[in-house]
XYZ file of C-alpha atoms in Angstrom:
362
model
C 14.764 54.773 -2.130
C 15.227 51.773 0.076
C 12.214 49.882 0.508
C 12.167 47.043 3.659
C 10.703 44.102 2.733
C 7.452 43.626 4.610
C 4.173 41.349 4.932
C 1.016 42.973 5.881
C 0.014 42.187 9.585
C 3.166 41.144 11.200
C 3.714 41.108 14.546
C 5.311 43.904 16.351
C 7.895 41.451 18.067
C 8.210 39.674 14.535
C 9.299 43.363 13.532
C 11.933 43.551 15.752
C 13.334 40.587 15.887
C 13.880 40.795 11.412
C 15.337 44.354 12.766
C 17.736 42.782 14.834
C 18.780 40.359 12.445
C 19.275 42.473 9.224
C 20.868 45.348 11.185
C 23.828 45.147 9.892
C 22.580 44.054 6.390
C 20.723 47.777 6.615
C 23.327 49.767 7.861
C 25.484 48.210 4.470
C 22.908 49.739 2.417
C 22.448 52.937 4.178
C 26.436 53.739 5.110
C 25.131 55.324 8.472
C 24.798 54.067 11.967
C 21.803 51.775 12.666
C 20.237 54.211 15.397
C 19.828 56.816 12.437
C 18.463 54.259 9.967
C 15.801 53.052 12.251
C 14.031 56.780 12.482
C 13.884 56.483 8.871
C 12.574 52.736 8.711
C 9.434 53.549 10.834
C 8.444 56.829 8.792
C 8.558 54.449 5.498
C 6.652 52.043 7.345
C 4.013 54.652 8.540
C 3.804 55.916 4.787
C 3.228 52.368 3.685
C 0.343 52.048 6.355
C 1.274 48.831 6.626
C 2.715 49.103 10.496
C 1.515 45.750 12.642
C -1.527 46.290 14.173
C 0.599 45.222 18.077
C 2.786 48.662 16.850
C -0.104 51.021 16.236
C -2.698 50.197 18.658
C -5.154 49.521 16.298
C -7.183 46.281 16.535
C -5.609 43.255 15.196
C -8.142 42.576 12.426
C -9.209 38.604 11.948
C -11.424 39.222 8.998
C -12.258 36.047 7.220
C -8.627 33.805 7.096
C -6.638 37.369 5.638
C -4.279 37.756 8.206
C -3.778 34.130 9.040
C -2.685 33.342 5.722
C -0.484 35.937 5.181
C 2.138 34.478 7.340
C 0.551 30.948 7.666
C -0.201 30.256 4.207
C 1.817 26.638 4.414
C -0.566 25.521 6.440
C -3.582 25.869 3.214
C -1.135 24.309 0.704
C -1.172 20.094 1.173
C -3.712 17.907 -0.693
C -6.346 17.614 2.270
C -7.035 20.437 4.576
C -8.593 20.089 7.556
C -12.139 22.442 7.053
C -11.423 24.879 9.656
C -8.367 25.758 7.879
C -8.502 25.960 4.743
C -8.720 29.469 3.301
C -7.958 30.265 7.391
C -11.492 31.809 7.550
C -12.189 29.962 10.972
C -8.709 29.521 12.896
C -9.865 32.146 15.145
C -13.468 31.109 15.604
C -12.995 27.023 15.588
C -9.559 25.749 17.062
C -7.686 28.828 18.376
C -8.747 31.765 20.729
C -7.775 35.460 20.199
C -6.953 36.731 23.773
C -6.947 40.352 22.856
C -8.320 41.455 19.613
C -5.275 44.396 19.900
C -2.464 41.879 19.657
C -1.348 39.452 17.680
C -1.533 37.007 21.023
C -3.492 33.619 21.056
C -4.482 30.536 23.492
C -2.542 27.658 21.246
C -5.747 25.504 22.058
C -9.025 27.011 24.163
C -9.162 23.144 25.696
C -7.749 19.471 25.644
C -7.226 18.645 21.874
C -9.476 15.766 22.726
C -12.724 17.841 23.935
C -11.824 20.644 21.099
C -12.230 18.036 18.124
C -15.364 16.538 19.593
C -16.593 20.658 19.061
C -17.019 19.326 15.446
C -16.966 15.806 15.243
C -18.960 13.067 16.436
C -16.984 11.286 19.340
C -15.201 8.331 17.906
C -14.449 6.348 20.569
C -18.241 5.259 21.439
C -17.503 1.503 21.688
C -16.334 -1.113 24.755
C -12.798 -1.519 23.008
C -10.797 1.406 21.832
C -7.976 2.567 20.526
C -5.598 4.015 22.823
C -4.375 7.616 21.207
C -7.795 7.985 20.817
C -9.470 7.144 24.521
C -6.482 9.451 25.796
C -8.165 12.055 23.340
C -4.718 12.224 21.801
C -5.977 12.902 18.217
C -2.958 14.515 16.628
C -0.937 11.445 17.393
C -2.369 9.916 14.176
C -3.926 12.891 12.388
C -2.669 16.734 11.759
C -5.069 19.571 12.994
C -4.280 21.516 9.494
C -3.457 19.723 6.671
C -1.769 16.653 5.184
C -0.580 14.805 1.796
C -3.441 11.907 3.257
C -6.941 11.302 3.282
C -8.248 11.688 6.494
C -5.291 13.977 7.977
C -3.666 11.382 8.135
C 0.299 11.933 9.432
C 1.219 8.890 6.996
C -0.088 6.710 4.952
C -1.264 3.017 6.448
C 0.034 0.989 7.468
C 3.368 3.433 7.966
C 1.342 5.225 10.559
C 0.231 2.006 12.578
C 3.838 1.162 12.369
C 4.933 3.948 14.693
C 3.696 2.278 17.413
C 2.980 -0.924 16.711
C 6.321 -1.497 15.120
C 7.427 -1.862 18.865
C 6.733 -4.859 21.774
C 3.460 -3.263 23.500
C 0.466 -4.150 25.598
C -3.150 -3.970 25.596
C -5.358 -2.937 28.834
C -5.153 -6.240 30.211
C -1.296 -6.223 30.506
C -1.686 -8.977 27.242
C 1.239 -8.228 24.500
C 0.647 -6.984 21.315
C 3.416 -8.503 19.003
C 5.547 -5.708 16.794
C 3.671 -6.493 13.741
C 5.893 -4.234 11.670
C 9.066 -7.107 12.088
C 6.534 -9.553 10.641
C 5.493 -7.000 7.701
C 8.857 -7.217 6.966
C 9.951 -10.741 7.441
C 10.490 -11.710 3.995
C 10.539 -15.457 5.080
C 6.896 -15.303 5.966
C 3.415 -16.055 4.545
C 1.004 -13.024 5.340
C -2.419 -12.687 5.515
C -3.309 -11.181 2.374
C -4.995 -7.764 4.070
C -2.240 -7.345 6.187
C 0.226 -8.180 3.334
C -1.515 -5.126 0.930
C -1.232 -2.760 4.531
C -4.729 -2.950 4.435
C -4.870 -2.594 8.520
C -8.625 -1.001 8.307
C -9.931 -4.140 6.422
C -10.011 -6.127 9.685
C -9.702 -2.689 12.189
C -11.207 0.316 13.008
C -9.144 3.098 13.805
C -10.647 4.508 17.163
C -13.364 2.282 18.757
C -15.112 -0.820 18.520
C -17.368 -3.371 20.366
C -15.265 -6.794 19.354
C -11.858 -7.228 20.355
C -8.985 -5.639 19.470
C -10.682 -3.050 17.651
C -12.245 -5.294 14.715
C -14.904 -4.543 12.401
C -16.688 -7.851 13.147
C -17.190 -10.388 15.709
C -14.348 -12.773 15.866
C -13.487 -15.758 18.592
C -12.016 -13.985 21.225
C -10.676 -17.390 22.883
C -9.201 -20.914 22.353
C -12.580 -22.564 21.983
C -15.825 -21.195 20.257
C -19.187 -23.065 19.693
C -19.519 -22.467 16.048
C -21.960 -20.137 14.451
C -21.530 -17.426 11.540
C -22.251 -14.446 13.910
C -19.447 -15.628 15.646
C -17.011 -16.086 12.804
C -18.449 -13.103 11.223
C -15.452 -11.210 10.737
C -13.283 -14.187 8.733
C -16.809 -15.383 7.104
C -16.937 -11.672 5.167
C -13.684 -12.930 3.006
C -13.958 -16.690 3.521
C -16.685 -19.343 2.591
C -19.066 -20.800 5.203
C -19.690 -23.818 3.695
C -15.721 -24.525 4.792
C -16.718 -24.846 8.143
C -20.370 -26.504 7.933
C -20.249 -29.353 5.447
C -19.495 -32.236 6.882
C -18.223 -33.881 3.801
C -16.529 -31.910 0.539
C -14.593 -31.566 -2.557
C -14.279 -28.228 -2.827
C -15.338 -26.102 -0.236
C -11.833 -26.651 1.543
C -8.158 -28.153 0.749
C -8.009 -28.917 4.879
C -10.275 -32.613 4.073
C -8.811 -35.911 4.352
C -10.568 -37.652 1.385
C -13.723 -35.745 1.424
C -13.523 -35.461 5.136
C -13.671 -31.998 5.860
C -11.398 -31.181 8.846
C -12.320 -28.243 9.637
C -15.376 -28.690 10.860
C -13.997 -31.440 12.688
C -12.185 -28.695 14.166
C -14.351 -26.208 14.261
C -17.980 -26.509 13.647
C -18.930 -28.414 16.897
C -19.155 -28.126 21.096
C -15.836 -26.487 22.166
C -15.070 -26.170 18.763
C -11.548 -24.373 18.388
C -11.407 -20.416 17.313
C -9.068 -19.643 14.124
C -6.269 -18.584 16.552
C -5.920 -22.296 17.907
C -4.204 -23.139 14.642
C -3.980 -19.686 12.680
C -1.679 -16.330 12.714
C -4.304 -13.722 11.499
C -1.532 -11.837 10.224
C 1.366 -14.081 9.225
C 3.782 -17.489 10.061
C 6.767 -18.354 8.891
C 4.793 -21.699 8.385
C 2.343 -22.393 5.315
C -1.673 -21.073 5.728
C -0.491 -18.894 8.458
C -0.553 -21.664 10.880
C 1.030 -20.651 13.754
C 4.163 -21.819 15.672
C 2.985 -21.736 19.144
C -0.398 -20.824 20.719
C -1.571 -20.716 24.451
C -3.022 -23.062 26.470
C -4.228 -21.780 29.577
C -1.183 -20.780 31.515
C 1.043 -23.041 29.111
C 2.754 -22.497 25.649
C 2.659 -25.131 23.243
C 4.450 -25.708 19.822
C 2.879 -26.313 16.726
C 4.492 -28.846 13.686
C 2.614 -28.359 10.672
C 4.303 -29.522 7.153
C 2.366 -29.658 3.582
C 2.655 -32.730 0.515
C 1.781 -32.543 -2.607
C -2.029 -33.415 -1.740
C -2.226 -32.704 1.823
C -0.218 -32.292 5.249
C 0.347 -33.330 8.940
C 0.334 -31.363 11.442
C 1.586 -32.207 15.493
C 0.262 -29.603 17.849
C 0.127 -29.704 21.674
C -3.543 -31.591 21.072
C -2.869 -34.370 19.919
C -0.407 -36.652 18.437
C 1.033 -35.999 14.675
C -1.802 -36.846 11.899
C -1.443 -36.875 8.330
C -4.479 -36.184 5.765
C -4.528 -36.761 1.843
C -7.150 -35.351 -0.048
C -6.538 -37.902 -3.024
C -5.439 -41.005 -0.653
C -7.232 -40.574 2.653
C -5.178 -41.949 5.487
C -6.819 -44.160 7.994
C -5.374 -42.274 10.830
C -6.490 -43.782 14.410
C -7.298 -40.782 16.057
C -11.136 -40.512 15.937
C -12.303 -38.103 18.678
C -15.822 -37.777 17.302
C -18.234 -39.458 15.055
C -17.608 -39.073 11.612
C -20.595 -37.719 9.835
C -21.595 -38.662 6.093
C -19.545 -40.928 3.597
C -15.881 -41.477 2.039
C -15.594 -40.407 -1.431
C -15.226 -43.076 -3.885
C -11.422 -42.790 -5.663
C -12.803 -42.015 -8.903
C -14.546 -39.325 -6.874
C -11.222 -37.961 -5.274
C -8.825 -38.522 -8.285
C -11.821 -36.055 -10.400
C -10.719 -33.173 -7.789
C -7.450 -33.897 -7.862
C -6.746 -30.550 -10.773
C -9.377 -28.430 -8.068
C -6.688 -27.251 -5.330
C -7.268 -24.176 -5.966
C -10.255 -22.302 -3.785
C -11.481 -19.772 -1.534
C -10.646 -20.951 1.626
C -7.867 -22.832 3.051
């Protein structure tokens, strides 16, 4: 006896739509004309008592995830599942509304995908900067409602996933760009910031919402200048070394030191001081220590010469005129905007560092 294939809990107009496709491929098997197959086909079906619920009347029963999986099992087979779905025992009751418990027939979403996560989760975006897909309650733009080879629901894996936007020229609520920092990911001729060099995006980021500026875990100088302080620098302080920017005078707490003159704090650690972005890429430069090529000045752009030696550098910004250090043979340079605190290293001093290049911050 010819048995149809079937699936408990079909759809009627699933039904007749396999009907009308394997027609032909029924007729083959039963050598008579479709219309007196098809009497035939339903009285199996009855006998089978597995007709579709839409067919026979009867209530379309949504006991716990039963009929959703049948048909919808690919959505319960990835290696993270969103709760609500897996084993299907709340697609009905959490995400998706049953119109009519006698059909098969559903509200794709009861409200705004925004509003219909926040059922469940805490809202993300509670902070004074946030992430775009996120604010526009456009969740599924970065995670899947079901399931997903990534933590989190992820749609890819980071930084793939910031990549499909951010791998294009865009711009933040101000109308300020946001460079395509997937072209520098890939610019093999450039030095990267070592998170953003592992894709470790969420190392400096959070994902939806945050109170500092674009979106990052800790406080960083949002301008050119910044009176110093570690709450300020808080963010670059959790991977670099304070003492870098506070001690006046050092052998080892920077390489940036002409002598034991630590220029960085000459930089950084006073009135007006200048934020890391005066001189640094926090992602990458084609030049050494990230140091950046141009940088803003008000309304202007200005270039930015920097070039390393063997035991030190110069450097010829827009602020000032070039200058060379040495952090074995300090260079009496005549630029001397501010006091110079503390003492010179003696040579014997400077030649006993000269095998310690190598240390935390740069």
């Amino acid at each position: 006896m010819f048995m149809w294939p079937v699936e408990v809990g079909r759809p009627a107009s699933i039904w007749v739509l396999s009907l009308a496709i394997n027609g032909s491929f029924m007729e083959d098997l039963c050598k008579w004309p479709i219309w007196w197959c098809l009497p035939a086909f339903v009285v199996l079906v009855l006998a089978s008592g597995v007709l579709p619920a839409r067919a026979t009347g009867q209530a379309f029963d949504l006991k716990p995830g039963q009929r959703c999986l049948d048909c919808h099992g690919e959505l319960n087979e990835k290696k993270t599942i969103h709760p609500a779905t897996e084993g299907g025992a709340a697609c009905a009751g959490s995400c998706h509304k049953q119109d009519n418990p006698a059909r098969h027939q559903f509200t794709a979403l009861p409200q705004p995908i925004g509003q219909l996560c926040l059922e469940c989760h805490d809202d993300p975006v509670a902070g004074q900067h946030r992430h775009k897909p996120a604010a526009d309650g456009e969740c599924i733009i970065c995670h899947n409602p079901h399931q997903s080879e990534q933590a989190k629901l992820l749609r890819e894996a980071i930084p793939d996933l910031c990549f499909t936007c951010h791998g294009a020229q865009l711009k933040d609520s101000q109308g300020i760009d946001l460079p395509p920092t997937k072209r520098l990911f890939d610019d093999s001729q450039a030095q990267l910031h070592p998170p953003f060099a592992e894709g470790d995006c969420l190392a400096c980021h959070r994902p939806h919402a945050s109170d500092n500026i674009r979106l990052l875990v800790a406080a960083y100088p949002s301008g050119f200048y910044q009176n110093y302080s570690e709450t300020a620098y808080a963010l670059c302080l959790s991977c670099h070394d304070a003492e870098a920017f506070t001690a006046p005078r050092t052998l080892t707490a920077t390489a940036f030191r002409n002598g034991n003159l630590n220029l960085h704090v000459r930089h950084v650690n006073k009135e007006k001081g200048r934020g890391c972005r005066a001189c640094h890429s926090p992602h990458g430069s084609r030049q050494p220590h990230l140091i950046v090529a141009s940088f803003r000045f008000g309304e202007r752009t200005l270039g930015f010469s920097y070039e390393t030696t063997d035991n030190g550098g110069s450097c010829a910004p827009g602020c000032h005129v070039k200058v060379v250090y040495d952090r074995l043979a300090p260079i009496n340079n005549l630029l001397r905007a501010t006091p110079r605190a503390g003492k010179d290293a003696s040579v014997e001093e400077l030649r006993s560092q000269s095998g310690a290049q190598k240390i935390k911050s740069k």
